[in-house]
Short mmCIF file of C-alpha atoms in Angstrom, two decimals:
data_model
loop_
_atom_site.label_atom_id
_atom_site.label_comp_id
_atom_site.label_asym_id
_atom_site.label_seq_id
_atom_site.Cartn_x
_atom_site.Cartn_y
_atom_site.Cartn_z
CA UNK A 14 0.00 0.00 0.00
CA UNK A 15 1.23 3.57 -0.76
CA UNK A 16 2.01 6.13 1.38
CA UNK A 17 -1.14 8.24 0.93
CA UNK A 18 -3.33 5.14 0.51
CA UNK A 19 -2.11 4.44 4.12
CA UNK A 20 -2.16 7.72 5.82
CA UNK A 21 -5.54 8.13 4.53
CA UNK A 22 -6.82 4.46 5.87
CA UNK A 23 -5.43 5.50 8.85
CA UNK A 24 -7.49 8.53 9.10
CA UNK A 25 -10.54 7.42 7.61
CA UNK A 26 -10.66 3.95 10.27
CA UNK A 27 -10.84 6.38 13.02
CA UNK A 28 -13.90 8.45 11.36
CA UNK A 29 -15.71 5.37 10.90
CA UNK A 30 -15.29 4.04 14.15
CA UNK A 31 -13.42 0.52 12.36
CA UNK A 32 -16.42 -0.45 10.88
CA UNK A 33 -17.21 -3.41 8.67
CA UNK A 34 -18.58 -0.82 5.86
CA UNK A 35 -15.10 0.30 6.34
CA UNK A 36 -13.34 -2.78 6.35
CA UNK A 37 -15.41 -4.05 2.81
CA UNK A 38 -14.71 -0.39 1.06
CA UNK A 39 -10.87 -0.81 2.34
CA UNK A 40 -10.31 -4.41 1.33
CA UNK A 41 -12.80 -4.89 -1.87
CA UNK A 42 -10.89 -4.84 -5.88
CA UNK A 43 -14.53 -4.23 -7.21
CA UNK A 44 -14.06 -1.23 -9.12
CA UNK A 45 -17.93 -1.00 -9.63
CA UNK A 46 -18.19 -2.11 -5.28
CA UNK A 47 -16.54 1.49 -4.93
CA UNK A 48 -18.15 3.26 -7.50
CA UNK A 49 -21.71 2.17 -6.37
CA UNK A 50 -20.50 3.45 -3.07
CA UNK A 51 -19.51 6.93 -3.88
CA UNK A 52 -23.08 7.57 -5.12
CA UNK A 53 -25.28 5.51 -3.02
CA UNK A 54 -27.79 7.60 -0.74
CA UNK A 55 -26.80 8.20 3.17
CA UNK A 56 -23.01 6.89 2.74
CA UNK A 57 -21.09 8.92 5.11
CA UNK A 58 -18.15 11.31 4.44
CA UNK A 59 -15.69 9.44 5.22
CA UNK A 60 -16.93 6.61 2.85
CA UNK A 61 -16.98 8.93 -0.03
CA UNK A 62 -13.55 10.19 0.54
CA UNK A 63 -12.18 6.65 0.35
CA UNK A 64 -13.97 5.19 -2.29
CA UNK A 65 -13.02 8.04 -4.29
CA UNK A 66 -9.64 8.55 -3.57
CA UNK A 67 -9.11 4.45 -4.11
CA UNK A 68 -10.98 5.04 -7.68
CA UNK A 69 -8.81 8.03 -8.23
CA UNK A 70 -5.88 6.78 -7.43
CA UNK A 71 -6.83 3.85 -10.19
CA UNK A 72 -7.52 6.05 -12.96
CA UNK A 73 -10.97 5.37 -12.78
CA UNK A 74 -12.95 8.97 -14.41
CA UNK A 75 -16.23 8.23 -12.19
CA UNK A 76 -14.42 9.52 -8.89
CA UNK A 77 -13.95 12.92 -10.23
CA UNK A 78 -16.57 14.74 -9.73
CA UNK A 79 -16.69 13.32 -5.78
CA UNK A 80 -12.80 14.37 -6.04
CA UNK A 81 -13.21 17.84 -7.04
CA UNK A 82 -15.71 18.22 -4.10
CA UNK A 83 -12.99 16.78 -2.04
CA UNK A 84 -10.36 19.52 -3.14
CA UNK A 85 -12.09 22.52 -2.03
CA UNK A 86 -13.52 20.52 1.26
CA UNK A 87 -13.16 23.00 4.50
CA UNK A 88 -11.01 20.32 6.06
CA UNK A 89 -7.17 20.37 4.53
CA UNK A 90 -6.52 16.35 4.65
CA UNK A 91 -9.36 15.87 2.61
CA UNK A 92 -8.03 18.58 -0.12
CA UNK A 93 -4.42 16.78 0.21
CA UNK A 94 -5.95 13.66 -0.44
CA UNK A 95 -7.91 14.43 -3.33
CA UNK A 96 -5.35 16.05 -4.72
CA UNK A 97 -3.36 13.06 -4.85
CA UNK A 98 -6.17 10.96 -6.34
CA UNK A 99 -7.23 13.86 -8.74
CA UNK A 100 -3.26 14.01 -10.00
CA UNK A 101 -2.82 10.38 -10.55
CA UNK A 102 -6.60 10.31 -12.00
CA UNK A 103 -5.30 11.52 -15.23
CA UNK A 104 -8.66 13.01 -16.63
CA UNK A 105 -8.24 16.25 -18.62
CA UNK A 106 -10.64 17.87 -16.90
CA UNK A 107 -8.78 18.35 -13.88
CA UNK A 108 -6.60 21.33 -14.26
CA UNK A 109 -9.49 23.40 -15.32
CA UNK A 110 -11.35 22.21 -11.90
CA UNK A 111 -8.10 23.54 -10.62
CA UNK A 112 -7.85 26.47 -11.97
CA UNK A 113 -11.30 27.61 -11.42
CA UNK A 114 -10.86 26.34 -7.38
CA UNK A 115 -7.53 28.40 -7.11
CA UNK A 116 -8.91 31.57 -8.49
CA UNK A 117 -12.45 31.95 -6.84
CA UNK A 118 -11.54 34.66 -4.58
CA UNK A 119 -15.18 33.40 -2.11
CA UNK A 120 -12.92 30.19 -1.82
CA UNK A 121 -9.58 31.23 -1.35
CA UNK A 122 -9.31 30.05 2.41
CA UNK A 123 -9.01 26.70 0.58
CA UNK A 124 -7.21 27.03 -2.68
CA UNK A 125 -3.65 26.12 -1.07
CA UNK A 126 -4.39 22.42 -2.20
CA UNK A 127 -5.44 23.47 -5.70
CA UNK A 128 -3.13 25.91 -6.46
CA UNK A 129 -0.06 23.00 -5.37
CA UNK A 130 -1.85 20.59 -7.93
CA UNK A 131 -2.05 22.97 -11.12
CA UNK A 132 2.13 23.23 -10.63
CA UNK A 133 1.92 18.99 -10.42
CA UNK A 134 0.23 18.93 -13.50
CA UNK A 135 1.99 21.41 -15.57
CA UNK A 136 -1.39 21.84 -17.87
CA UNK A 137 -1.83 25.35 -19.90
CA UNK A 138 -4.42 26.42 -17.52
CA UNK A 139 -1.72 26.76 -14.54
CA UNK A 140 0.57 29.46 -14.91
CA UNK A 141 -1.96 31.82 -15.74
CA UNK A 142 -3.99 30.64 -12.39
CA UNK A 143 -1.13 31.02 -10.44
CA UNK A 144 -0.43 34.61 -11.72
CA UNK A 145 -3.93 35.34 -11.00
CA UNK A 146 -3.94 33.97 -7.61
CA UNK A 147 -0.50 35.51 -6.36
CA UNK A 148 -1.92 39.12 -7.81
CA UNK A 149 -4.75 39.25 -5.51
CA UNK A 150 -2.65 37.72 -2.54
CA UNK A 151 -0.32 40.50 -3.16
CA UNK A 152 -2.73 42.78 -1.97
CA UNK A 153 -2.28 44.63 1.48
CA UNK A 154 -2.90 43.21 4.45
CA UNK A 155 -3.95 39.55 2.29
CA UNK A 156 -4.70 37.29 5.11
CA UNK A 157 -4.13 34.06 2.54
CA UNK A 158 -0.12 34.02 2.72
CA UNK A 159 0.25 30.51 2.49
CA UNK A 160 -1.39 30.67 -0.79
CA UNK A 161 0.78 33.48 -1.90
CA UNK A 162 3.42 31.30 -1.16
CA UNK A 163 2.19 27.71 -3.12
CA UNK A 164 1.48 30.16 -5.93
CA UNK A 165 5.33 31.30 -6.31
CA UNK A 166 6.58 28.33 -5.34
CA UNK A 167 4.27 26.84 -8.12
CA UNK A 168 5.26 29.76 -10.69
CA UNK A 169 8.80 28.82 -10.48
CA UNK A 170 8.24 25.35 -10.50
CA UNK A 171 6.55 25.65 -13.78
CA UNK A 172 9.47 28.27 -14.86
CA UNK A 173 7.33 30.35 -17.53
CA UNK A 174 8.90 33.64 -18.29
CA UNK A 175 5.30 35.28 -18.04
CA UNK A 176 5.57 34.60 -14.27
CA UNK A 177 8.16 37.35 -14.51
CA UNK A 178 6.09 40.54 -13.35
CA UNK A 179 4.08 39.27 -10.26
CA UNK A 180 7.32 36.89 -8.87
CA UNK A 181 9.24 40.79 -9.04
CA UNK A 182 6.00 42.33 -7.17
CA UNK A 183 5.91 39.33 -4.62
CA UNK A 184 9.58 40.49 -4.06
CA UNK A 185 8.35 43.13 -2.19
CA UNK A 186 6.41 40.96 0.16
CA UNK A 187 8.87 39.95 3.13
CA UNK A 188 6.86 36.47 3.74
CA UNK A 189 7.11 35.65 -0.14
CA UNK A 190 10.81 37.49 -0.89
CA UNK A 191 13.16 34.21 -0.46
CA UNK A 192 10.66 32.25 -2.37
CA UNK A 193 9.98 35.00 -5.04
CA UNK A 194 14.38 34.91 -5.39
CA UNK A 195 14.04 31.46 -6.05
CA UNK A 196 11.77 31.29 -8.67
CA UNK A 197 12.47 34.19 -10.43
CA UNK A 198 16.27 32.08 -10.53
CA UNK A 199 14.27 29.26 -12.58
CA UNK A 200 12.40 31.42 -15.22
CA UNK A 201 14.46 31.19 -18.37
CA UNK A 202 16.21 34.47 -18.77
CA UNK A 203 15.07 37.14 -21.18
#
């Protein structure tokens, strides 16, 4: 078992109180088992969140939707973990879930997990996400620094010369400065 299959086991036995339901969803190869599980009426949270992330995880498109959910969830293991399904998933349609999570500004307490999954996936929509996302965290008094801070550490990740302009602005940001150094280092130079 992987790493994030098992912390998330771990997790979800205590939410479920080591249940049987719990013990089937872990142990069952049934593909269609999980599947009929993610949708079925009155399954509880943590049910959802390991059927999907085991579907995920296996490249199987019907956990997506479940996953996306997941990634903008209040609670940050539940982003982390869909995150890791939703970047193994392999369905196109992820970075433009992405995107769209990391830039709606009435969400932005939980974009961190989004905004770290765009740089994984290297897709078109990212860098200009990112740039988006660090302009408005650049913003006085932005209470969202760790997202600031994914979002440069993202932008020079993904080393795209457009990233140029808001990594110099972030510069001036004493939280973001060392990072902002860093990434402006791995843009190619002009």
């Amino acid at each position: 078992m992987d790493e994030e299959l098992r912390s998330l086991t771990e997790r979800l036995r205590g939410e479920s109180g080591a249940s049987a339901a719990y013990d089937r969803l872990v142990a069952t190869e049934d593909a269609d088992e999980l599947a009929a599980a993610l949708t079925e009426p009155g399954q509880p949270l943590w049910a959802r969140e390991l059927v999907a992330f085991r579907l995920g995880a296996a490249g199987d498109r019907r956990a997506f939707e479940a996953l996306v959910l997941f990634l903008n969830h209040r609670e940050p293991q539940r982003c982390a973990s869909a995150a890791c399904a939703l970047a193994r998933l392999g369905d196109p349609r992820t970075s433009r879930a992405a995107a769209a999570l990391a830039t709606n500004e009435l969400r932005v307490a939980y974009a961190l997990h989004p905004v770290r999954l765009l740089a994984e996936l290297r897709a078109p929509e990212a860098v200009p996400a990112l740039i988006t996302t660090l302009e408005r965290r650049l913003r006085p008094h932005d209470p969202h620094r760790r997202v600031a801070l994914a979002c440069v550490e993202g932008l020079g990740a993904l080393g795209d010369a457009r990233a140029r302009p808001v990594l110099t602005e972030a510069l001036a940001h004493p939280t973001l400065a060392e990072a902002a150094v860093r990434a402006l280092a791995r843009l190619p130079k002009t």
